[in-house]
């Protein structure tokens, strides 16, 4: 059982001619996430998840930008609502749109973005009662031309028949460089921080061993995939 199709979590989604001219940041993190996937896992049915992205224009020209939202294998009952505005927005030009079931769907209003200007995309996800997972892709568009994009992957709390009942041991735990698994053959692993952000996604396992040397000290959730289902465990990293 796959958490999500590997084709949907490609690190580079689309090759844009002008992608180097724009940065996309997520929340307060200044790192550029253009063309990548932001992950949120184990969401409960009553969750209302709010997140935001900033588009930064480094093109040297003023750009008039809309947002095109594309839903990829998203459960039919899930809802999302978008806000699109300059940042800052002293003249209240931004528009917060009600949920729209159209797919794809594009904002009616655009943001005029000067060179080095910033626009803010806010997204709320709700009515997540239906178990499953899905990907929302956001294209930043100038007329019909895509400037850049980012994906958001959401996964609901797993139903009982999706959970692996195998007795899987993760060791050593705490660890600082690498971990091993026993009790089942692990086919892939996903590691999430306490904010629900995936810091290591769709990792293929070699000989039931996984390097974690790139992770900072802290507590993480690791989701392990086997041929019989998936299982979630706590992982402690101590360097």
C-alpha atoms as an extended CHARMM CRD file, in Angstrom:
* protein
*
       239  EXT
         1         1  UNK       CA              0.0000000000        0.0000000000        0.0000000000  PROA      1               0.0000000000
         2         2  UNK       CA              1.4590000000        3.3030000000       -1.0790000000  PROA      2               0.0000000000
         3         3  UNK       CA              0.9710000000        6.4510000000        0.9490000000  PROA      3               0.0000000000
         4         4  UNK       CA              0.8980000000        8.4450000000       -2.2530000000  PROA      4               0.0000000000
         5         5  UNK       CA              1.9310000000        7.6990000000       -5.7860000000  PROA      5               0.0000000000
         6         6  UNK       CA              5.6460000000        8.2990000000       -6.2540000000  PROA      6               0.0000000000
         7         7  UNK       CA              4.8950000000       10.2360000000       -9.4170000000  PROA      7               0.0000000000
         8         8  UNK       CA              3.0800000000       12.8480000000       -7.3150000000  PROA      8               0.0000000000
         9         9  UNK       CA              5.9840000000       13.5330000000       -5.0020000000  PROA      9               0.0000000000
        10        10  UNK       CA              8.5710000000       14.3160000000       -7.5820000000  PROA      10              0.0000000000
        11        11  UNK       CA             10.9820000000       16.8520000000       -6.1700000000  PROA      11              0.0000000000
        12        12  UNK       CA             10.9330000000       18.9440000000       -9.3210000000  PROA      12              0.0000000000
        13        13  UNK       CA              7.4020000000       19.3230000000      -10.6350000000  PROA      13              0.0000000000
        14        14  UNK       CA              7.7820000000       21.4140000000      -13.7620000000  PROA      14              0.0000000000
        15        15  UNK       CA             10.7540000000       22.9470000000      -15.4910000000  PROA      15              0.0000000000
        16        16  UNK       CA              9.9740000000       26.6330000000      -15.7860000000  PROA      16              0.0000000000
        17        17  UNK       CA             12.0820000000       28.8400000000      -18.0010000000  PROA      17              0.0000000000
        18        18  UNK       CA             11.7990000000       31.6910000000      -15.4970000000  PROA      18              0.0000000000
        19        19  UNK       CA             11.8050000000       29.6860000000      -12.2610000000  PROA      19              0.0000000000
        20        20  UNK       CA             15.1690000000       31.1640000000      -11.2290000000  PROA      20              0.0000000000
        21        21  UNK       CA             13.4730000000       34.5780000000      -11.2480000000  PROA      21              0.0000000000
        22        22  UNK       CA             11.1150000000       33.7070000000       -8.3920000000  PROA      22              0.0000000000
        23        23  UNK       CA             11.3540000000       32.2800000000       -4.8940000000  PROA      23              0.0000000000
        24        24  UNK       CA              8.5560000000       30.5760000000       -2.9840000000  PROA      24              0.0000000000
        25        25  UNK       CA              8.8380000000       30.4020000000        0.7920000000  PROA      25              0.0000000000
        26        26  UNK       CA              6.6170000000       28.4920000000        3.2040000000  PROA      26              0.0000000000
        27        27  UNK       CA              5.4560000000       30.1200000000        6.4180000000  PROA      27              0.0000000000
        28        28  UNK       CA              8.3110000000       31.7300000000        8.3390000000  PROA      28              0.0000000000
        29        29  UNK       CA             10.9710000000       29.5010000000        6.7680000000  PROA      29              0.0000000000
        30        30  UNK       CA             13.1200000000       31.6140000000        4.3860000000  PROA      30              0.0000000000
        31        31  UNK       CA             14.2320000000       28.5870000000        2.3320000000  PROA      31              0.0000000000
        32        32  UNK       CA             13.0990000000       28.4920000000       -1.2960000000  PROA      32              0.0000000000
        33        33  UNK       CA             10.6010000000       25.6390000000       -1.7790000000  PROA      33              0.0000000000
        34        34  UNK       CA              9.9280000000       26.2750000000       -5.4740000000  PROA      34              0.0000000000
        35        35  UNK       CA              9.0410000000       23.0700000000       -7.2870000000  PROA      35              0.0000000000
        36        36  UNK       CA              8.9260000000       20.9430000000       -4.1370000000  PROA      36              0.0000000000
        37        37  UNK       CA              6.2780000000       19.2950000000       -1.9600000000  PROA      37              0.0000000000
        38        38  UNK       CA              5.1940000000       20.3690000000        1.5340000000  PROA      38              0.0000000000
        39        39  UNK       CA              3.8290000000       17.4500000000        3.5610000000  PROA      39              0.0000000000
        40        40  UNK       CA              1.2120000000       17.2770000000        6.3300000000  PROA      40              0.0000000000
        41        41  UNK       CA              0.4060000000       13.8570000000        7.7880000000  PROA      41              0.0000000000
        42        42  UNK       CA             -2.0040000000       12.1940000000       10.2340000000  PROA      42              0.0000000000
        43        43  UNK       CA             -4.6240000000       14.9390000000        9.9780000000  PROA      43              0.0000000000
        44        44  UNK       CA             -7.7710000000       14.2790000000       11.9880000000  PROA      44              0.0000000000
        45        45  UNK       CA            -11.3320000000       14.5460000000       10.5620000000  PROA      45              0.0000000000
        46        46  UNK       CA            -12.0260000000       17.8120000000       12.4200000000  PROA      46              0.0000000000
        47        47  UNK       CA             -8.7430000000       19.4460000000       11.4000000000  PROA      47              0.0000000000
        48        48  UNK       CA             -8.7570000000       22.9020000000        9.8610000000  PROA      48              0.0000000000
        49        49  UNK       CA             -5.2590000000       23.3410000000        8.4940000000  PROA      49              0.0000000000
        50        50  UNK       CA             -4.0750000000       26.8430000000        7.5820000000  PROA      50              0.0000000000
        51        51  UNK       CA             -0.8100000000       27.5010000000        5.8070000000  PROA      51              0.0000000000
        52        52  UNK       CA              0.6980000000       30.1810000000        3.5940000000  PROA      52              0.0000000000
        53        53  UNK       CA              3.3310000000       30.7580000000        0.9240000000  PROA      53              0.0000000000
        54        54  UNK       CA              5.1400000000       33.8970000000       -0.2290000000  PROA      54              0.0000000000
        55        55  UNK       CA              6.0580000000       34.4720000000       -3.8760000000  PROA      55              0.0000000000
        56        56  UNK       CA              9.0730000000       36.7700000000       -4.2910000000  PROA      56              0.0000000000
        57        57  UNK       CA              9.7030000000       38.3840000000       -7.6730000000  PROA      57              0.0000000000
        58        58  UNK       CA             13.3730000000       38.5520000000       -8.7380000000  PROA      58              0.0000000000
        59        59  UNK       CA             12.6580000000       38.8160000000      -12.4560000000  PROA      59              0.0000000000
        60        60  UNK       CA             13.6610000000       42.4650000000      -12.8270000000  PROA      60              0.0000000000
        61        61  UNK       CA             10.1900000000       43.3130000000      -14.2030000000  PROA      61              0.0000000000
        62        62  UNK       CA              6.7090000000       43.9140000000      -12.8260000000  PROA      62              0.0000000000
        63        63  UNK       CA              4.5810000000       40.7670000000      -13.0470000000  PROA      63              0.0000000000
        64        64  UNK       CA              0.8000000000       40.4160000000      -12.9090000000  PROA      64              0.0000000000
        65        65  UNK       CA              0.2510000000       37.0980000000      -11.1610000000  PROA      65              0.0000000000
        66        66  UNK       CA             -2.7420000000       34.8270000000      -10.5930000000  PROA      66              0.0000000000
        67        67  UNK       CA             -2.8230000000       31.4610000000       -8.8070000000  PROA      67              0.0000000000
        68        68  UNK       CA             -4.0110000000       28.2840000000      -10.5250000000  PROA      68              0.0000000000
        69        69  UNK       CA             -4.9380000000       25.4540000000       -8.1400000000  PROA      69              0.0000000000
        70        70  UNK       CA             -4.8880000000       21.8630000000       -9.3870000000  PROA      70              0.0000000000
        71        71  UNK       CA             -6.1680000000       18.9510000000       -7.2540000000  PROA      71              0.0000000000
        72        72  UNK       CA             -4.4030000000       15.6290000000       -7.8470000000  PROA      72              0.0000000000
        73        73  UNK       CA             -6.1950000000       12.5320000000       -6.4730000000  PROA      73              0.0000000000
        74        74  UNK       CA             -7.8100000000       14.5590000000       -3.6710000000  PROA      74              0.0000000000
        75        75  UNK       CA            -10.8040000000       12.9530000000       -1.8740000000  PROA      75              0.0000000000
        76        76  UNK       CA            -14.0050000000       14.4320000000       -3.2930000000  PROA      76              0.0000000000
        77        77  UNK       CA            -15.3560000000       15.7460000000        0.0250000000  PROA      77              0.0000000000
        78        78  UNK       CA            -12.2400000000       17.6720000000        1.0850000000  PROA      78              0.0000000000
        79        79  UNK       CA            -12.5500000000       21.4480000000        0.9080000000  PROA      79              0.0000000000
        80        80  UNK       CA            -10.0080000000       24.2430000000        0.4810000000  PROA      80              0.0000000000
        81        81  UNK       CA            -10.2130000000       28.0380000000        0.3880000000  PROA      81              0.0000000000
        82        82  UNK       CA             -7.5920000000       30.4350000000       -0.9870000000  PROA      82              0.0000000000
        83        83  UNK       CA             -6.5150000000       33.9860000000       -0.2660000000  PROA      83              0.0000000000
        84        84  UNK       CA             -4.2630000000       35.9220000000       -2.6880000000  PROA      84              0.0000000000
        85        85  UNK       CA             -2.8560000000       39.3700000000       -1.8860000000  PROA      85              0.0000000000
        86        86  UNK       CA              0.1780000000       41.6510000000       -2.0050000000  PROA      86              0.0000000000
        87        87  UNK       CA              2.3680000000       41.5000000000        1.0930000000  PROA      87              0.0000000000
        88        88  UNK       CA              2.0720000000       43.9400000000        2.7030000000  PROA      88              0.0000000000
        89        89  UNK       CA             -1.4390000000       44.9090000000        1.5910000000  PROA      89              0.0000000000
        90        90  UNK       CA             -2.1010000000       48.4530000000        2.9080000000  PROA      90              0.0000000000
        91        91  UNK       CA             -4.8290000000       49.1370000000        0.3240000000  PROA      91              0.0000000000
        92        92  UNK       CA             -6.6910000000       45.8560000000        0.9980000000  PROA      92              0.0000000000
        93        93  UNK       CA             -6.3280000000       44.6120000000       -2.5710000000  PROA      93              0.0000000000
        94        94  UNK       CA             -6.2980000000       40.9750000000       -1.5190000000  PROA      94              0.0000000000
        95        95  UNK       CA             -9.2180000000       38.6210000000       -2.1390000000  PROA      95              0.0000000000
        96        96  UNK       CA            -10.1980000000       35.6600000000        0.0300000000  PROA      96              0.0000000000
        97        97  UNK       CA            -12.1570000000       33.2390000000       -2.1030000000  PROA      97              0.0000000000
        98        98  UNK       CA            -14.8480000000       30.8120000000       -0.9000000000  PROA      98              0.0000000000
        99        99  UNK       CA            -14.2960000000       27.1040000000       -1.5810000000  PROA      99              0.0000000000
       100       100  UNK       CA            -14.5720000000       26.2030000000       -5.2470000000  PROA      100             0.0000000000
       101       101  UNK       CA            -14.9710000000       22.6260000000       -6.4900000000  PROA      101             0.0000000000
       102       102  UNK       CA            -13.7110000000       23.4170000000       -9.9990000000  PROA      102             0.0000000000
       103       103  UNK       CA            -10.5280000000       21.5910000000      -10.9580000000  PROA      103             0.0000000000
       104       104  UNK       CA             -8.3640000000       23.2610000000      -12.0700000000  PROA      104             0.0000000000
       105       105  UNK       CA             -9.4180000000       26.6100000000      -10.6780000000  PROA      105             0.0000000000
       106       106  UNK       CA             -7.7590000000       30.0240000000      -11.0750000000  PROA      106             0.0000000000
       107       107  UNK       CA             -8.1350000000       33.1650000000       -8.9740000000  PROA      107             0.0000000000
       108       108  UNK       CA            -10.1780000000       35.8670000000      -10.6510000000  PROA      108             0.0000000000
       109       109  UNK       CA             -8.0630000000       38.6570000000       -9.2110000000  PROA      109             0.0000000000
       110       110  UNK       CA             -4.3560000000       39.1020000000       -9.8900000000  PROA      110             0.0000000000
       111       111  UNK       CA             -1.5920000000       40.6820000000       -7.8530000000  PROA      111             0.0000000000
       112       112  UNK       CA              0.6350000000       43.2320000000       -9.5670000000  PROA      112             0.0000000000
       113       113  UNK       CA              4.0750000000       42.3320000000       -8.2760000000  PROA      113             0.0000000000
       114       114  UNK       CA              6.9530000000       44.8010000000       -8.7540000000  PROA      114             0.0000000000
       115       115  UNK       CA             10.5470000000       43.6330000000       -8.9240000000  PROA      115             0.0000000000
       116       116  UNK       CA             11.5280000000       42.3380000000       -5.4490000000  PROA      116             0.0000000000
       117       117  UNK       CA              7.8630000000       42.5410000000       -4.4390000000  PROA      117             0.0000000000
       118       118  UNK       CA              6.1300000000       39.8340000000       -2.4250000000  PROA      118             0.0000000000
       119       119  UNK       CA              2.6780000000       38.2810000000       -2.7600000000  PROA      119             0.0000000000
       120       120  UNK       CA              1.0700000000       35.9870000000       -0.1910000000  PROA      120             0.0000000000
       121       121  UNK       CA             -0.9840000000       32.8580000000       -0.8660000000  PROA      121             0.0000000000
       122       122  UNK       CA             -2.9920000000       31.5870000000        2.1150000000  PROA      122             0.0000000000
       123       123  UNK       CA             -4.7960000000       28.2560000000        2.0370000000  PROA      123             0.0000000000
       124       124  UNK       CA             -7.2590000000       26.6920000000        4.4790000000  PROA      124             0.0000000000
       125       125  UNK       CA             -8.0920000000       22.9740000000        4.2760000000  PROA      125             0.0000000000
       126       126  UNK       CA            -11.1640000000       21.5830000000        6.0620000000  PROA      126             0.0000000000
       127       127  UNK       CA            -13.9430000000       18.9480000000        5.9780000000  PROA      127             0.0000000000
       128       128  UNK       CA            -11.3200000000       16.1970000000        5.9330000000  PROA      128             0.0000000000
       129       129  UNK       CA            -13.7060000000       13.4680000000        7.1140000000  PROA      129             0.0000000000
       130       130  UNK       CA            -12.9040000000       11.1710000000        4.1890000000  PROA      130             0.0000000000
       131       131  UNK       CA             -9.8180000000        9.0390000000        4.8330000000  PROA      131             0.0000000000
       132       132  UNK       CA             -7.1060000000        9.2080000000        2.2090000000  PROA      132             0.0000000000
       133       133  UNK       CA             -4.4080000000       11.4480000000        0.8420000000  PROA      133             0.0000000000
       134       134  UNK       CA             -4.0660000000       13.9300000000       -1.9630000000  PROA      134             0.0000000000
       135       135  UNK       CA             -1.9140000000       16.6030000000       -3.5360000000  PROA      135             0.0000000000
       136       136  UNK       CA             -2.8090000000       20.2340000000       -4.1780000000  PROA      136             0.0000000000
       137       137  UNK       CA             -0.5890000000       21.9430000000       -6.7390000000  PROA      137             0.0000000000
       138       138  UNK       CA             -0.3760000000       25.7390000000       -6.9150000000  PROA      138             0.0000000000
       139       139  UNK       CA              0.8600000000       27.3640000000      -10.1080000000  PROA      139             0.0000000000
       140       140  UNK       CA              1.7820000000       31.0510000000      -10.0410000000  PROA      140             0.0000000000
       141       141  UNK       CA              0.7270000000       32.3190000000      -13.4630000000  PROA      141             0.0000000000
       142       142  UNK       CA              1.3940000000       35.3600000000      -15.6370000000  PROA      142             0.0000000000
       143       143  UNK       CA             -1.5270000000       35.1700000000      -18.0760000000  PROA      143             0.0000000000
       144       144  UNK       CA             -1.1490000000       31.6030000000      -19.4460000000  PROA      144             0.0000000000
       145       145  UNK       CA              2.5260000000       31.2930000000      -18.5210000000  PROA      145             0.0000000000
       146       146  UNK       CA              3.4800000000       29.3770000000      -15.3430000000  PROA      146             0.0000000000
       147       147  UNK       CA              6.1590000000       31.2050000000      -13.3940000000  PROA      147             0.0000000000
       148       148  UNK       CA              6.6890000000       28.7000000000      -10.5960000000  PROA      148             0.0000000000
       149       149  UNK       CA              4.8010000000       26.1170000000       -8.5080000000  PROA      149             0.0000000000
       150       150  UNK       CA              4.6240000000       24.2940000000       -5.1970000000  PROA      150             0.0000000000
       151       151  UNK       CA              2.7300000000       21.1910000000       -4.0310000000  PROA      151             0.0000000000
       152       152  UNK       CA              0.9790000000       20.4740000000       -0.7220000000  PROA      152             0.0000000000
       153       153  UNK       CA              0.4690000000       16.8200000000        0.2230000000  PROA      153             0.0000000000
       154       154  UNK       CA             -2.1570000000       16.0290000000        2.8760000000  PROA      154             0.0000000000
       155       155  UNK       CA             -2.7270000000       12.6630000000        4.5510000000  PROA      155             0.0000000000
       156       156  UNK       CA             -5.6590000000       11.8820000000        6.8320000000  PROA      156             0.0000000000
       157       157  UNK       CA             -5.3640000000        9.6690000000        9.9210000000  PROA      157             0.0000000000
       158       158  UNK       CA             -5.1940000000        6.1170000000        8.6610000000  PROA      158             0.0000000000
       159       159  UNK       CA             -8.1160000000        3.7490000000        8.9810000000  PROA      159             0.0000000000
       160       160  UNK       CA             -7.6120000000        0.5050000000       10.8960000000  PROA      160             0.0000000000
       161       161  UNK       CA             -7.3040000000       -1.6640000000        7.7940000000  PROA      161             0.0000000000
       162       162  UNK       CA             -4.4330000000        0.4870000000        6.5030000000  PROA      162             0.0000000000
       163       163  UNK       CA             -2.2920000000        0.0220000000        9.6180000000  PROA      163             0.0000000000
       164       164  UNK       CA              0.3990000000       -2.6210000000        9.7940000000  PROA      164             0.0000000000
       165       165  UNK       CA              0.1030000000       -4.9460000000       12.8050000000  PROA      165             0.0000000000
       166       166  UNK       CA              3.6650000000       -6.1850000000       12.3750000000  PROA      166             0.0000000000
       167       167  UNK       CA              6.0060000000       -5.8320000000       15.3480000000  PROA      167             0.0000000000
       168       168  UNK       CA              8.5690000000       -3.4360000000       13.9020000000  PROA      168             0.0000000000
       169       169  UNK       CA             11.5520000000       -2.2750000000       15.9530000000  PROA      169             0.0000000000
       170       170  UNK       CA             13.4770000000        0.9050000000       15.1330000000  PROA      170             0.0000000000
       171       171  UNK       CA             16.9870000000        0.9220000000       16.6180000000  PROA      171             0.0000000000
       172       172  UNK       CA             19.0420000000        2.5320000000       17.9680000000  PROA      172             0.0000000000
       173       173  UNK       CA             16.4610000000        5.0550000000       19.1600000000  PROA      173             0.0000000000
       174       174  UNK       CA             17.6840000000        7.6850000000       20.0830000000  PROA      174             0.0000000000
       175       175  UNK       CA             20.1580000000        7.7210000000       17.2270000000  PROA      175             0.0000000000
       176       176  UNK       CA             22.4800000000       10.2210000000       15.5550000000  PROA      176             0.0000000000
       177       177  UNK       CA             23.5950000000        8.8040000000       12.2190000000  PROA      177             0.0000000000
       178       178  UNK       CA             21.5360000000        5.8620000000       11.0300000000  PROA      178             0.0000000000
       179       179  UNK       CA             18.6920000000        3.6090000000       12.1330000000  PROA      179             0.0000000000
       180       180  UNK       CA             17.8060000000        0.0330000000       11.3460000000  PROA      180             0.0000000000
       181       181  UNK       CA             14.5260000000       -1.8720000000       11.2600000000  PROA      181             0.0000000000
       182       182  UNK       CA             13.6590000000       -5.3900000000       12.3070000000  PROA      182             0.0000000000
       183       183  UNK       CA             10.4300000000       -7.3740000000       12.2920000000  PROA      183             0.0000000000
       184       184  UNK       CA              9.3980000000       -6.5750000000        8.7190000000  PROA      184             0.0000000000
       185       185  UNK       CA             10.8030000000       -5.5800000000        5.3610000000  PROA      185             0.0000000000
       186       186  UNK       CA             10.4930000000       -1.7920000000        5.1140000000  PROA      186             0.0000000000
       187       187  UNK       CA              9.8780000000       -0.5640000000        1.5630000000  PROA      187             0.0000000000
       188       188  UNK       CA              9.7660000000        3.2080000000        2.1880000000  PROA      188             0.0000000000
       189       189  UNK       CA              9.8560000000        5.7120000000        5.0430000000  PROA      189             0.0000000000
       190       190  UNK       CA              8.6230000000        9.2510000000        5.6690000000  PROA      190             0.0000000000
       191       191  UNK       CA              9.9520000000       11.3810000000        8.5440000000  PROA      191             0.0000000000
       192       192  UNK       CA              7.9520000000       14.3590000000        9.8810000000  PROA      192             0.0000000000
       193       193  UNK       CA              8.9110000000       17.0210000000       12.4190000000  PROA      193             0.0000000000
       194       194  UNK       CA              6.5900000000       18.1020000000       15.2360000000  PROA      194             0.0000000000
       195       195  UNK       CA              5.0390000000       20.7700000000       12.9670000000  PROA      195             0.0000000000
       196       196  UNK       CA              3.8840000000       18.0870000000       10.5330000000  PROA      196             0.0000000000
       197       197  UNK       CA              6.4430000000       19.0330000000        7.8740000000  PROA      197             0.0000000000
       198       198  UNK       CA              8.0590000000       16.1680000000        6.0080000000  PROA      198             0.0000000000
       199       199  UNK       CA             11.8400000000       16.4050000000        6.3830000000  PROA      199             0.0000000000
       200       200  UNK       CA             12.5790000000       13.1340000000        4.6060000000  PROA      200             0.0000000000
       201       201  UNK       CA              9.9760000000       11.8900000000        2.1510000000  PROA      201             0.0000000000
       202       202  UNK       CA              9.3740000000        8.6910000000        0.1380000000  PROA      202             0.0000000000
       203       203  UNK       CA             12.8130000000        7.3640000000        1.0950000000  PROA      203             0.0000000000
       204       204  UNK       CA             13.6920000000        3.9910000000       -0.3700000000  PROA      204             0.0000000000
       205       205  UNK       CA             15.2050000000        1.6660000000        2.2090000000  PROA      205             0.0000000000
       206       206  UNK       CA             18.3680000000       -0.3660000000        1.5760000000  PROA      206             0.0000000000
       207       207  UNK       CA             18.8510000000       -3.4950000000        3.7050000000  PROA      207             0.0000000000
       208       208  UNK       CA             16.3960000000       -2.1660000000        6.3100000000  PROA      208             0.0000000000
       209       209  UNK       CA             18.7630000000        0.7210000000        7.1450000000  PROA      209             0.0000000000
       210       210  UNK       CA             18.1920000000        4.4640000000        6.8400000000  PROA      210             0.0000000000
       211       211  UNK       CA             20.5990000000        7.3850000000        7.2430000000  PROA      211             0.0000000000
       212       212  UNK       CA             19.3600000000       10.2410000000        9.4360000000  PROA      212             0.0000000000
       213       213  UNK       CA             22.6390000000       12.1710000000        9.6830000000  PROA      213             0.0000000000
       214       214  UNK       CA             21.0230000000       15.1710000000        7.9720000000  PROA      214             0.0000000000
       215       215  UNK       CA             18.4280000000       15.6520000000       10.7230000000  PROA      215             0.0000000000
       216       216  UNK       CA             18.7750000000       18.1350000000       13.5800000000  PROA      216             0.0000000000
       217       217  UNK       CA             18.3620000000       17.0340000000       17.1860000000  PROA      217             0.0000000000
       218       218  UNK       CA             14.7380000000       16.5780000000       18.1380000000  PROA      218             0.0000000000
       219       219  UNK       CA             11.6950000000       14.3170000000       18.1870000000  PROA      219             0.0000000000
       220       220  UNK       CA             10.1970000000       13.1460000000       14.9110000000  PROA      220             0.0000000000
       221       221  UNK       CA              7.4630000000       10.8690000000       13.6280000000  PROA      221             0.0000000000
       222       222  UNK       CA              8.5890000000        8.1590000000       11.2270000000  PROA      222             0.0000000000
       223       223  UNK       CA              6.0260000000        6.4340000000        9.0190000000  PROA      223             0.0000000000
       224       224  UNK       CA              7.1750000000        3.0350000000        7.7990000000  PROA      224             0.0000000000
       225       225  UNK       CA              5.6770000000        1.3250000000        4.7760000000  PROA      225             0.0000000000
       226       226  UNK       CA              5.5830000000       -2.4470000000        4.3050000000  PROA      226             0.0000000000
       227       227  UNK       CA              3.7350000000       -4.7010000000        1.8940000000  PROA      227             0.0000000000
       228       228  UNK       CA              1.0520000000       -5.1890000000        4.5830000000  PROA      228             0.0000000000
       229       229  UNK       CA              0.3840000000       -1.5420000000        5.4500000000  PROA      229             0.0000000000
       230       230  UNK       CA              2.0550000000        1.3100000000        7.2510000000  PROA      230             0.0000000000
       231       231  UNK       CA              3.0730000000        2.0170000000       10.8250000000  PROA      231             0.0000000000
       232       232  UNK       CA              3.9740000000        5.1880000000       12.7120000000  PROA      232             0.0000000000
       233       233  UNK       CA              6.6200000000        5.4130000000       15.4430000000  PROA      233             0.0000000000
       234       234  UNK       CA              8.4430000000        8.1000000000       17.4050000000  PROA      234             0.0000000000
       235       235  UNK       CA             12.0690000000        8.7690000000       16.4680000000  PROA      235             0.0000000000
       236       236  UNK       CA             14.5320000000       10.6940000000       18.6400000000  PROA      236             0.0000000000
       237       237  UNK       CA             17.6350000000       12.2200000000       17.0210000000  PROA      237             0.0000000000
       238       238  UNK       CA             20.5460000000       13.1300000000       19.2730000000  PROA      238             0.0000000000
       239       239  UNK       CA             23.8310000000       14.1920000000       17.6500000000  PROA      239             0.0000000000
